[in-house]
Short mmCIF file of C-alpha atoms in Angstrom, two decimals:
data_model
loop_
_atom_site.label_atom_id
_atom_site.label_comp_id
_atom_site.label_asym_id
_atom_site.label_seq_id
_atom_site.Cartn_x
_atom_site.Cartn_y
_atom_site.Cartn_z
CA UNK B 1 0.00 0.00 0.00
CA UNK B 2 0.50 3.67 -0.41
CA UNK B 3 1.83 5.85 2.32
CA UNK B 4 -0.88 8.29 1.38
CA UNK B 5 -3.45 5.81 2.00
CA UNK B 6 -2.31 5.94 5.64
CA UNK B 7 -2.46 9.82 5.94
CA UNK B 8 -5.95 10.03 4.60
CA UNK B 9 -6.96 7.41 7.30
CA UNK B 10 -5.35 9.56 10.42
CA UNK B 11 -7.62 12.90 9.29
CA UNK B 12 -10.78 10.65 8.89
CA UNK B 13 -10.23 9.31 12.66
CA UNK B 14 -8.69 13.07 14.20
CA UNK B 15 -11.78 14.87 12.44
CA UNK B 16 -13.89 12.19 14.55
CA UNK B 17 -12.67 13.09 17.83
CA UNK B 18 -13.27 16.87 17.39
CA UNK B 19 -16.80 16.75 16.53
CA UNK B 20 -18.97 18.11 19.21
CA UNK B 21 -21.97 16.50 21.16
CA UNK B 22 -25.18 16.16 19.91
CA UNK B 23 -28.21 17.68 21.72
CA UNK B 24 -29.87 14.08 22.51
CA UNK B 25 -26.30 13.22 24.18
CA UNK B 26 -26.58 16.52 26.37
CA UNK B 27 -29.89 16.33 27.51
CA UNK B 28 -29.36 12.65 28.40
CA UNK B 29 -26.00 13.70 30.65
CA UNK B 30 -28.05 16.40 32.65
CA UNK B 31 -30.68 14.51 33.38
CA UNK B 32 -28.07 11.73 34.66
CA UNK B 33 -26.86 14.45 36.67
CA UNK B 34 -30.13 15.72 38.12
CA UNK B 35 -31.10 12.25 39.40
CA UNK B 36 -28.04 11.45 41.09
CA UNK B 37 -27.93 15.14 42.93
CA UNK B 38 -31.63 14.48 43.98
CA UNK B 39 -30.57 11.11 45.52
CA UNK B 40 -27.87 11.99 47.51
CA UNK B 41 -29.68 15.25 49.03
CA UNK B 42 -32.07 12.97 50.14
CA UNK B 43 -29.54 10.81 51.65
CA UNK B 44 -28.64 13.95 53.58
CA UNK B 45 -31.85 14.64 54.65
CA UNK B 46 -32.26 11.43 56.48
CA UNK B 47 -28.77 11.17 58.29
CA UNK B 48 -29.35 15.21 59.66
CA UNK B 49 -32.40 13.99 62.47
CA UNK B 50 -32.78 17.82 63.92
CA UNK B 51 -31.03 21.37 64.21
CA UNK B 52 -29.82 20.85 67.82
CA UNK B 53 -27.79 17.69 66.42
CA UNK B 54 -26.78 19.94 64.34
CA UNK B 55 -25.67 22.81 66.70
CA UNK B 56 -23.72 20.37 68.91
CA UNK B 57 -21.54 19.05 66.38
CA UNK B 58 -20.93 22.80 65.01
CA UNK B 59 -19.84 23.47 68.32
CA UNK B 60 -17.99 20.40 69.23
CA UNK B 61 -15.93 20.97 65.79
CA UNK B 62 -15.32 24.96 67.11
CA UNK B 63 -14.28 23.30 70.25
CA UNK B 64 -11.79 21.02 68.35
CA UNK B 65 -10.84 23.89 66.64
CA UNK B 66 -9.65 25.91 69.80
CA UNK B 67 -8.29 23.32 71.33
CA UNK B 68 -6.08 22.96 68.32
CA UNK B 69 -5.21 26.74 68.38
CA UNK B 70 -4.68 26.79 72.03
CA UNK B 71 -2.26 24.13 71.70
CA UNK B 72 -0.58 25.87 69.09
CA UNK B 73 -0.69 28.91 71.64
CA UNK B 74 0.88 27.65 74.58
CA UNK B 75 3.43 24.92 72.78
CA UNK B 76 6.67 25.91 74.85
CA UNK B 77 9.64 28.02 72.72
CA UNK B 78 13.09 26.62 72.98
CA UNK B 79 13.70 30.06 74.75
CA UNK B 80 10.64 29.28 77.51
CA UNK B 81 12.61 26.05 77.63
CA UNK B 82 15.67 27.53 78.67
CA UNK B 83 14.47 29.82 80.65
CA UNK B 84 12.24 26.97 82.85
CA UNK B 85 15.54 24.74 83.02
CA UNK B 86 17.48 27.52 84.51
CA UNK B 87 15.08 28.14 87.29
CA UNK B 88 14.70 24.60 87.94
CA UNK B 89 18.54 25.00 88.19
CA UNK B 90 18.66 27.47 90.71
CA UNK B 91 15.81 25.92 92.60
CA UNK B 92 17.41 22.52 93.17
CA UNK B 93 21.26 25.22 94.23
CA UNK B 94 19.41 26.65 96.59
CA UNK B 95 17.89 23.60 98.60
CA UNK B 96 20.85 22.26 98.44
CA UNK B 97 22.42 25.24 100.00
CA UNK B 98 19.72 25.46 102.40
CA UNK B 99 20.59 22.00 103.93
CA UNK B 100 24.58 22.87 104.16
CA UNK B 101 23.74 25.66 105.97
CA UNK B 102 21.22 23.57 108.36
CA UNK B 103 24.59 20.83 108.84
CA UNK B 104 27.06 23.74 109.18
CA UNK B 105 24.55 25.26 112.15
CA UNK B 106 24.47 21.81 113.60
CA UNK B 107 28.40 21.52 113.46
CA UNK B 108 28.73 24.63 115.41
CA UNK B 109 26.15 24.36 117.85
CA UNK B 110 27.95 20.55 118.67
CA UNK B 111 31.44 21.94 118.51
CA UNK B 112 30.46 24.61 120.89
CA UNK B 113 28.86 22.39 122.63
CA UNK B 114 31.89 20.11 123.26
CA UNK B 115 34.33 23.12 123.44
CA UNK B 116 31.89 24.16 126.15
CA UNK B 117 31.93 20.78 128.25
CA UNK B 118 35.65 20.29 127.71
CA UNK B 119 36.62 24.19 129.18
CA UNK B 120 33.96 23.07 132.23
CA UNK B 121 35.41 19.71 133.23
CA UNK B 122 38.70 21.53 133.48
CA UNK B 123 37.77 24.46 134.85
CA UNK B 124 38.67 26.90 132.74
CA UNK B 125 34.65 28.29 131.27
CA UNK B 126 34.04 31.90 131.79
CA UNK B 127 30.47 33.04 131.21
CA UNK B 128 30.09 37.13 131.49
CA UNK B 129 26.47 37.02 132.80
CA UNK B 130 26.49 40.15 135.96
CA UNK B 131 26.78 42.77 133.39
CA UNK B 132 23.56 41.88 131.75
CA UNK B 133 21.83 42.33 135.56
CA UNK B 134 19.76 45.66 135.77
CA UNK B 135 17.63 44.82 138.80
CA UNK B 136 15.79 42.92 140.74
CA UNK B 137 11.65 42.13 141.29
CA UNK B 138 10.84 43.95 144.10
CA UNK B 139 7.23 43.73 143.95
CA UNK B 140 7.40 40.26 143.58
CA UNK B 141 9.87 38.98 146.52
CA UNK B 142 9.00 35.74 147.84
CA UNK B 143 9.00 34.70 151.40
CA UNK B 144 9.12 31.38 152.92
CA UNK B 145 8.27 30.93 156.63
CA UNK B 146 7.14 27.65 158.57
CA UNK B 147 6.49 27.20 162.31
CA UNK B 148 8.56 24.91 162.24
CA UNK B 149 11.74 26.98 162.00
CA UNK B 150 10.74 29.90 163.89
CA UNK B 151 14.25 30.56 164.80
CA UNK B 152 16.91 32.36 162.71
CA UNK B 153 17.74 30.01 159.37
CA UNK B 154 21.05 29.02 159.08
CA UNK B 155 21.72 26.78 155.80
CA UNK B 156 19.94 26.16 152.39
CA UNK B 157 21.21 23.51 150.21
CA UNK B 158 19.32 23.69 146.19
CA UNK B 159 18.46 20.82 144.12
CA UNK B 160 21.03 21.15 140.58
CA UNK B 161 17.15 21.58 138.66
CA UNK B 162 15.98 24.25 141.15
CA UNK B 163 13.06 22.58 141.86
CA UNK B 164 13.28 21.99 145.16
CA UNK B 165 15.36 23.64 147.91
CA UNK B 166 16.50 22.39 151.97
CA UNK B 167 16.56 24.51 154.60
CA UNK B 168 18.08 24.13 158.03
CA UNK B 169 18.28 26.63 161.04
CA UNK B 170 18.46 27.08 165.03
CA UNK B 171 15.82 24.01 165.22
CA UNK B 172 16.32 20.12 165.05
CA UNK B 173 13.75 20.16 162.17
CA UNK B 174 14.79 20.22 158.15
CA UNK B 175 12.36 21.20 155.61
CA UNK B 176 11.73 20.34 151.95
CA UNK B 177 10.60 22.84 149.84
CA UNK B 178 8.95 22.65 146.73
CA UNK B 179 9.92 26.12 144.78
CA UNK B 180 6.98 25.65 141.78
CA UNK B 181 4.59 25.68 144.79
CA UNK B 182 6.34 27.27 147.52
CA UNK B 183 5.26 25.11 149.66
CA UNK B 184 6.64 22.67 152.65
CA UNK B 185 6.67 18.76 150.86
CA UNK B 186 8.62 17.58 153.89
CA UNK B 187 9.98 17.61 156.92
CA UNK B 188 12.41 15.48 159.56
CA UNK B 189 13.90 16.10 162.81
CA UNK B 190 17.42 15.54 163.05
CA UNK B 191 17.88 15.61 167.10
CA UNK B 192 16.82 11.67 167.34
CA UNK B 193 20.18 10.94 165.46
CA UNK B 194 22.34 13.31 167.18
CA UNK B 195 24.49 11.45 168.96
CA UNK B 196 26.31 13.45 170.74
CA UNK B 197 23.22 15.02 171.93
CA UNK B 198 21.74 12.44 173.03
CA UNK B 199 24.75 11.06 175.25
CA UNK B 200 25.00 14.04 176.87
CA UNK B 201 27.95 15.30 175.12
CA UNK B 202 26.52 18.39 174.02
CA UNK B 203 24.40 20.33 176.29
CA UNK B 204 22.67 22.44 173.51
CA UNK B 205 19.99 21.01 171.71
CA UNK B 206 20.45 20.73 167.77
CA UNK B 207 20.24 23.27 165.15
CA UNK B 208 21.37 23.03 161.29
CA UNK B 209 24.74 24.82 160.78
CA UNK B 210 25.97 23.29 157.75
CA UNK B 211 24.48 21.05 154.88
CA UNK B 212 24.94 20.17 151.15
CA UNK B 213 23.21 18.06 148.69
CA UNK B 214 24.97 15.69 146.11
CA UNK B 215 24.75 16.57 141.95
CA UNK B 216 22.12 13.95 141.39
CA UNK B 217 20.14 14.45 144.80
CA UNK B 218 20.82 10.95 145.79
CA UNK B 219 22.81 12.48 149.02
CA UNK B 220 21.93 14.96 151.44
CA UNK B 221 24.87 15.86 154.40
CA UNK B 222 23.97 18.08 157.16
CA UNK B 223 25.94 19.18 160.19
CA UNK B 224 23.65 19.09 163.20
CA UNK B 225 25.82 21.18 165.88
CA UNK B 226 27.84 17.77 166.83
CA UNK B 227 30.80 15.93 166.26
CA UNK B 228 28.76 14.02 163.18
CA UNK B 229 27.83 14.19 159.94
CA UNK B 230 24.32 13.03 159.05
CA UNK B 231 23.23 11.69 155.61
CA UNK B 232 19.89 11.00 154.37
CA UNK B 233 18.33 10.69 151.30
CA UNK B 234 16.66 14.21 150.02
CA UNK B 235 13.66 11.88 148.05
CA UNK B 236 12.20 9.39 150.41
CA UNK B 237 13.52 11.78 153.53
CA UNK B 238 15.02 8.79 155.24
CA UNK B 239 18.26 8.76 157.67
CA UNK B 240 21.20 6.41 156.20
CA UNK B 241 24.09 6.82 157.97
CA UNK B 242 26.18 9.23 160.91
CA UNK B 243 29.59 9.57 160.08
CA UNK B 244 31.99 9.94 163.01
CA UNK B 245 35.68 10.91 163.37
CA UNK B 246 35.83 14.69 164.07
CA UNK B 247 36.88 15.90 167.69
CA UNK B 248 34.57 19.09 167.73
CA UNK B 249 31.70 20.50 166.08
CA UNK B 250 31.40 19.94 162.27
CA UNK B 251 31.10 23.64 160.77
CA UNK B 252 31.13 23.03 157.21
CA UNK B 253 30.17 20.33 154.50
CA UNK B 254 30.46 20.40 150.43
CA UNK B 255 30.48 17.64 147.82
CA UNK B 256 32.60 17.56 145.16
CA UNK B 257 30.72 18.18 142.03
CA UNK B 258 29.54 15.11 140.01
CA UNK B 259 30.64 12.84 142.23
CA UNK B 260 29.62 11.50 146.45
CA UNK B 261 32.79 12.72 147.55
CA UNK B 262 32.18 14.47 150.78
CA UNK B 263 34.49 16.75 152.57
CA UNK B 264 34.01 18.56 155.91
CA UNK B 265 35.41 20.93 157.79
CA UNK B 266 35.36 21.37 161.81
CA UNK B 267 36.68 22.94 164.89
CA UNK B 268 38.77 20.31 165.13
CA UNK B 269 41.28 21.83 162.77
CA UNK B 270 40.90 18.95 159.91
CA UNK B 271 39.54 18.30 156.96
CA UNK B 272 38.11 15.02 156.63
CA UNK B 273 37.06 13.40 153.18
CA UNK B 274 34.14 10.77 152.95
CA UNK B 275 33.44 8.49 150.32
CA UNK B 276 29.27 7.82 149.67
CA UNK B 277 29.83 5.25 147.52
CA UNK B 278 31.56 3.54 150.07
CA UNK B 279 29.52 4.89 153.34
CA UNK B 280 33.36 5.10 154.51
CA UNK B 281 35.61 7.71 155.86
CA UNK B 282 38.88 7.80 153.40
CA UNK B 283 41.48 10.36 155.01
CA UNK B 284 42.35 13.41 157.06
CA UNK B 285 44.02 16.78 156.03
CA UNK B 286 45.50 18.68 158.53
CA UNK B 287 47.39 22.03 158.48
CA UNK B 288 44.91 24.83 159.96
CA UNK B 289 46.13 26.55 162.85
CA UNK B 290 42.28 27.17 164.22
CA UNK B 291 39.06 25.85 163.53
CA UNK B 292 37.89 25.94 159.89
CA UNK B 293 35.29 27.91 158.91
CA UNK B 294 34.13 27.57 155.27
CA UNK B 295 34.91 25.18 152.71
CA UNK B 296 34.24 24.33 149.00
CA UNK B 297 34.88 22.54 146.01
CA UNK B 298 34.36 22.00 141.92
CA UNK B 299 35.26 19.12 140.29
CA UNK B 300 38.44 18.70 140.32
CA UNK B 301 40.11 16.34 143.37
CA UNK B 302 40.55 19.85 145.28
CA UNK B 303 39.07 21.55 148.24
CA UNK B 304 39.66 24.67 149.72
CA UNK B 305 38.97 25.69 153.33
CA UNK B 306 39.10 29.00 155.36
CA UNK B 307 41.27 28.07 158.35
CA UNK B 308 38.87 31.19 160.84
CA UNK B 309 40.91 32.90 163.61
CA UNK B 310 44.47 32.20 161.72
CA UNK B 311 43.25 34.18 159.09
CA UNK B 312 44.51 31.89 156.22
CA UNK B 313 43.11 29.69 153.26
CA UNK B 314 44.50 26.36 151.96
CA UNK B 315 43.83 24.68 148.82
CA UNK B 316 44.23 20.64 149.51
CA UNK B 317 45.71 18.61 146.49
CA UNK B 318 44.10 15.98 147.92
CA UNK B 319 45.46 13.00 144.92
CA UNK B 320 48.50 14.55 145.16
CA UNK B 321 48.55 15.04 148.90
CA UNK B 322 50.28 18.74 148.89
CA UNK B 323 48.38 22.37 150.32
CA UNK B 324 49.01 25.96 149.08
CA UNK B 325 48.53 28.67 151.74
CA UNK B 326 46.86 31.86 151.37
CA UNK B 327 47.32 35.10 153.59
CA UNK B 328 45.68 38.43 153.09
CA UNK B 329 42.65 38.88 155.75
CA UNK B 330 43.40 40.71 158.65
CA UNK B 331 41.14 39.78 161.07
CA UNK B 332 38.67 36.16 160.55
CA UNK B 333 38.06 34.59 157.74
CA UNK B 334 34.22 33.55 157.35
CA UNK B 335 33.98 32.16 154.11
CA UNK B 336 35.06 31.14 150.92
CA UNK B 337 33.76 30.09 147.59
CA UNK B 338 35.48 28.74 144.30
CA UNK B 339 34.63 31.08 141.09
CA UNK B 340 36.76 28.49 138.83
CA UNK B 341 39.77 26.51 139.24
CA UNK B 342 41.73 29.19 138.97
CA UNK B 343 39.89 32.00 140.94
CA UNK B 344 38.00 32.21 144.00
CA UNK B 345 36.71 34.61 146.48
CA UNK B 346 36.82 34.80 150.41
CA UNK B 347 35.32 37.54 153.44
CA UNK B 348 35.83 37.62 156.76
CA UNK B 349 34.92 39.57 160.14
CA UNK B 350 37.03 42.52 159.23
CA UNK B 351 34.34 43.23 156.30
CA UNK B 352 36.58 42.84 153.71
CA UNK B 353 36.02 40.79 150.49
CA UNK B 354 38.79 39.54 148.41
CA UNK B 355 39.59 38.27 144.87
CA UNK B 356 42.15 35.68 144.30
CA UNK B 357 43.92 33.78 141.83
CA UNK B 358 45.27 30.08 142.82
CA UNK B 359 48.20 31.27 141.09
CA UNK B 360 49.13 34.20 143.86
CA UNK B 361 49.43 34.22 147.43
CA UNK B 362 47.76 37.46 147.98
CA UNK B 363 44.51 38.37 146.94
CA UNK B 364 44.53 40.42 143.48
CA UNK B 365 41.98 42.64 144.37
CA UNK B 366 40.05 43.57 148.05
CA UNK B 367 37.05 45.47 148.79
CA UNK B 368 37.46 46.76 152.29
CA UNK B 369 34.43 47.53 154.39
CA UNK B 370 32.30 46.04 151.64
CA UNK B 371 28.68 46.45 153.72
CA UNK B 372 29.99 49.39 156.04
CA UNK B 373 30.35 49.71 159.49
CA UNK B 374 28.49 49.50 162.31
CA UNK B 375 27.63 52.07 164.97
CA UNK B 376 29.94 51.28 166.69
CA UNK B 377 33.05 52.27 164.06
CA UNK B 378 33.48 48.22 163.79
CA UNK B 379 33.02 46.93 159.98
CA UNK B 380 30.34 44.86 159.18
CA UNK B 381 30.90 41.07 159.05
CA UNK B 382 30.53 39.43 156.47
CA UNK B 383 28.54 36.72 156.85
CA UNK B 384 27.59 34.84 153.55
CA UNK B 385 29.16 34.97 150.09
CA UNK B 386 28.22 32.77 147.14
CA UNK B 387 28.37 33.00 143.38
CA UNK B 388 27.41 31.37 140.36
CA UNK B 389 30.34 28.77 138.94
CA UNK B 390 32.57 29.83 136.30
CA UNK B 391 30.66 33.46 136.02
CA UNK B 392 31.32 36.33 136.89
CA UNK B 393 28.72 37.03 139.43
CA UNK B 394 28.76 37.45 143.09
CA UNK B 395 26.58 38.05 146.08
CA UNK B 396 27.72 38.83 149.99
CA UNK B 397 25.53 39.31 152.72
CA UNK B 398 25.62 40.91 155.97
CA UNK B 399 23.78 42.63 158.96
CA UNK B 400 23.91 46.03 157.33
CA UNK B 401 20.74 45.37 155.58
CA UNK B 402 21.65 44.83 152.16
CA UNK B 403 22.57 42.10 149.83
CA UNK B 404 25.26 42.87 147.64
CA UNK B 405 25.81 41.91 143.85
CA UNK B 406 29.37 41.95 142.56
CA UNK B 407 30.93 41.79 138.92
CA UNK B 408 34.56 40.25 138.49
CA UNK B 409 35.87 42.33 136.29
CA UNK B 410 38.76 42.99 134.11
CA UNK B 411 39.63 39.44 133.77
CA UNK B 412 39.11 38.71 136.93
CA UNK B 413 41.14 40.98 138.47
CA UNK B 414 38.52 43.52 140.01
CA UNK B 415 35.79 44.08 141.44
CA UNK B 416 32.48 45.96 140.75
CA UNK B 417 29.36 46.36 142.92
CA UNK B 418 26.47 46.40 140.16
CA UNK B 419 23.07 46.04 142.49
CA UNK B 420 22.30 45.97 146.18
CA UNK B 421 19.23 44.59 147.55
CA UNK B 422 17.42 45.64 151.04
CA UNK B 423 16.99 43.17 153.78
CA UNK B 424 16.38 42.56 157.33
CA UNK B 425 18.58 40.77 159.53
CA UNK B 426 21.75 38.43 159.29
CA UNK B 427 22.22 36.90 155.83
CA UNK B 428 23.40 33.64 157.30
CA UNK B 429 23.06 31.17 153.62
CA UNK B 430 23.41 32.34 149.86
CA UNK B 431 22.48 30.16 147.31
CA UNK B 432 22.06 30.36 143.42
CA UNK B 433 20.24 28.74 140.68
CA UNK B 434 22.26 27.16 138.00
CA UNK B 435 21.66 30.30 135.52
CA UNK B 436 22.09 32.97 138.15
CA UNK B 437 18.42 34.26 137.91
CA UNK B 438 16.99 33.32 141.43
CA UNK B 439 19.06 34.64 144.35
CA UNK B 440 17.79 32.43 147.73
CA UNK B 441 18.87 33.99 151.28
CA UNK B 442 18.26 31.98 154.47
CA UNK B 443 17.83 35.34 156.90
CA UNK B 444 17.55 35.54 160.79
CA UNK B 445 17.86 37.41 163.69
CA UNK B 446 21.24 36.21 165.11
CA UNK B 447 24.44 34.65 163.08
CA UNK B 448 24.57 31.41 162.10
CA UNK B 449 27.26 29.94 164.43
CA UNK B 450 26.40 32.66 167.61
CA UNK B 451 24.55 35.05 169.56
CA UNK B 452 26.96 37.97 169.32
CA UNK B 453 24.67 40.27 168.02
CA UNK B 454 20.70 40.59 167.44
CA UNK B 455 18.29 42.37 164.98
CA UNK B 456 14.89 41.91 166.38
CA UNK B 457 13.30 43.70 164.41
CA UNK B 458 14.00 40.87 161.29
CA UNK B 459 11.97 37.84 160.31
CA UNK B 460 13.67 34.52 160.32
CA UNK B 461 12.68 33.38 156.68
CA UNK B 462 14.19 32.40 153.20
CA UNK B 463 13.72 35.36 150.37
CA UNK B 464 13.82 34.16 146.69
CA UNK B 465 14.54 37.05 144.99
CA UNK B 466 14.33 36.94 141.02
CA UNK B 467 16.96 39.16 139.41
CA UNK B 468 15.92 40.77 135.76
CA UNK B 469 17.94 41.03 132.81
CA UNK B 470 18.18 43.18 129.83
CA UNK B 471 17.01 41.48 126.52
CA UNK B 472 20.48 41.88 124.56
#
């Protein structure tokens, strides 16, 4: 065949495909169209059942809708990010540093804890606590009195927790006080174990001159104006044991702190030590020249005792079994009272009160006529001096009518009168509480060892004063 048999072919079949549709093919193609558009409508008539159907999926799709923007709202930025992690950071710093602070308070409340305790069993603790004194409350002065001990009170001995105080006077009866109540929780009579009394050996009846009461009130030793030493027991008020061995009347008793190591002093010259544990005497320490007076002790394995008319002091080593001597009074010494192992303090008739340091043999500082003199032109005795261990507070007491405060000052070197308090009477026992805030005197109308002179016109009682301190 011919190649323009082929060509002719290809316009008969292109000219095919170009011709338009015919009017019967149109019309059939809308109509097509019409029915199917009728049928689905109807379709979505039946599947749409009312408008409120219709309003709840409108909204639930706006709903969807916010949701999805909201989303796209608060999706976090890499600098949000950042800026989260880095307080997170500082968050977790802090705590941390919050709880090495909390250990590092800890550590120094323990170390000064320990530093404390170490400087006290040695005795080397200094607590500046009479400088923050301003006064006392004199509206609010209590005063103890029982029938019981209607004559002049002579010795007080207070519990280590202040809760409950003995006193002991010119009668054979002891009392227990109870210092939240102020009020008498017991009471024994002492003359039924005086010995001495009761053989005829003494011709006066008994009266409480000295006592003392152990750390742990387990102990209570009390010097009933005879050659012996009673001990009971301060809880169930029951008698335990009379120690015997001095040659004249016991004057003075004091336990050495922590422990039931007794030591007493007596007319006899000596100093006698008594073990509790034990119920036992253990030894004798001579070296007074007159009878002794006062004594005390802290707790190291040392005493120290005023030696009365000889007008000296002597500290016993009693492990090592040596003595220093003291001189410096001029006339009797009364009493004397350890501030710390290294200083103490000591008055006498001539109304002087001293300072010393265990390292010198005369006092480093002496207040002379400390409570005045008397009508006479004579100087006040003084009759009571106590203090609160390893402070710097003091307190004497006399017949002028005052009890005096003092402040050790200057390391210890001076000292400094900072209050004085009015009362009646001799101030025959000081005591204070463990923090120095209470001040207990045992008063009366005569001294505690004689009837040299008289005040009538005092009240034999015990007067808790409460001293007040600034807020600093």
């Amino acid at each position: 065949m011919s190649s323009s048999f082929f060509l002719k072919k290809e316009l008969k079949i292109n000219k095919k495909r170009k011709q338009p549709l015919g009017d019967k093919k149109v019309g059939k193609l809308s109509k097509k169209l019409n029915n199917e558009a009728s049928i689905s409508s109807s379709i979505r008539d039946e599947e749409i059942a009312s408008d409120d159907e219709c309003d709840i999926g409108g909204e639930a799709i706006a709903n969807n809708t916010n949701l999805a923007f909201s989303d796209e709202s608060e999706e976090e930025t890499p600098q949000d990010k950042r800026l989260r992690l880095a307080k997170q950071y500082l968050e977790e710093i802090k705590n941390q540093e919050l709880e090495k602070a909390k250990e590092r308070q800890l550590h120094d409340q323990v170390s000064q804890r320990l530093q404390t305790d170490y400087l006290d069993s040695v005795g080397k603790l200094r607590k500046t606590i009479a400088a923050n004194i301003e006064g006392y409350d004199a509206a609010n002065l209590v005063k103890l009195k029982h029938k019981k001990q209607h004559l002049p009170l002579c010795s007080l001995a207070l519990a280590t927790d202040g809760q409950f105080l003995f006193s002991g006077g010119k009668s054979e009866y002891v009392l227990k006080w109870n210092l939240r109540s102020n009020r008498v929780v017991g009471i024994f009579n002492v003359e039924s174990y005086n010995e001495d009394f009761n053989k005829g050996v003494l011709k006066r009846r008994s009266h409480v001159i000295a006592m003392c009461l152990s750390s742990d009130m387990r102990y209570l030793a009390l010097a009933d104006n005879g050659q012996t030493i009673q001990i009971w027991c301060p809880k169930e008020l029951k008698h335990l044991k009379t120690f015997h061995g001095h040659r004249d009347v016991v004057t003075c008793l004091v336990f050495r702190k922590g422990t039931h190591e007794l030591y007493s002093g007596s007319y006899d010259r000596s100093v006698k030590v008594w073990s509790l544990d034990e119920m036992a005497y253990v030894e004798s320490l001579f070296g007074h020249q007159a009878g002794i007076t006062g004594i005390d002790a802290l707790t190291r394995g040392r005493a120290i005792s005023s030696g009365g008319p000889d007008c000296s002091l002597r500290i016993w080593k009693i492990t090592e079994e040596s003595q220093l001597i003291y001189n410096g009074h001029k006339d009797r010494v009364e009493c004397v009272r350890f501030l710390n192992d290294e200083n103490f303090i000591s008055s006498g008739t001539d109304g002087s009160l001293c300072l010393w340091s265990a390292l010198k043999k005369k006092p480093l500082y002496t207040e002379i006529l400390s409570h005045g003199r008397q009508e006479n032109g004579e100087a006040n005795w003084l009759t009571a001096i106590t203090c609160v261990m390893n402070t710097d507070l003091i307190a004497s007491g006399s017949c002028d009518g005052f009890i005096r405060l003092w402040q050790a000052t200057d390391h210890y070197r001076k000292l400094k009168q900072i209050l004085q308090i009015p009362v009646q009477g001799f101030v025959n026992a000081l005591a204070f509480n463990q923090d120095g805030t209470k001040l207990f005197a045992a008063l009366g109308q005569e001294h505690r060892l004689g009837r040299w002179l008289r005040v009538a016109e005092a009240k034999n009682q015990i007067v808790i004063i409460d001293l007040l301190r600034n807020q600093i």
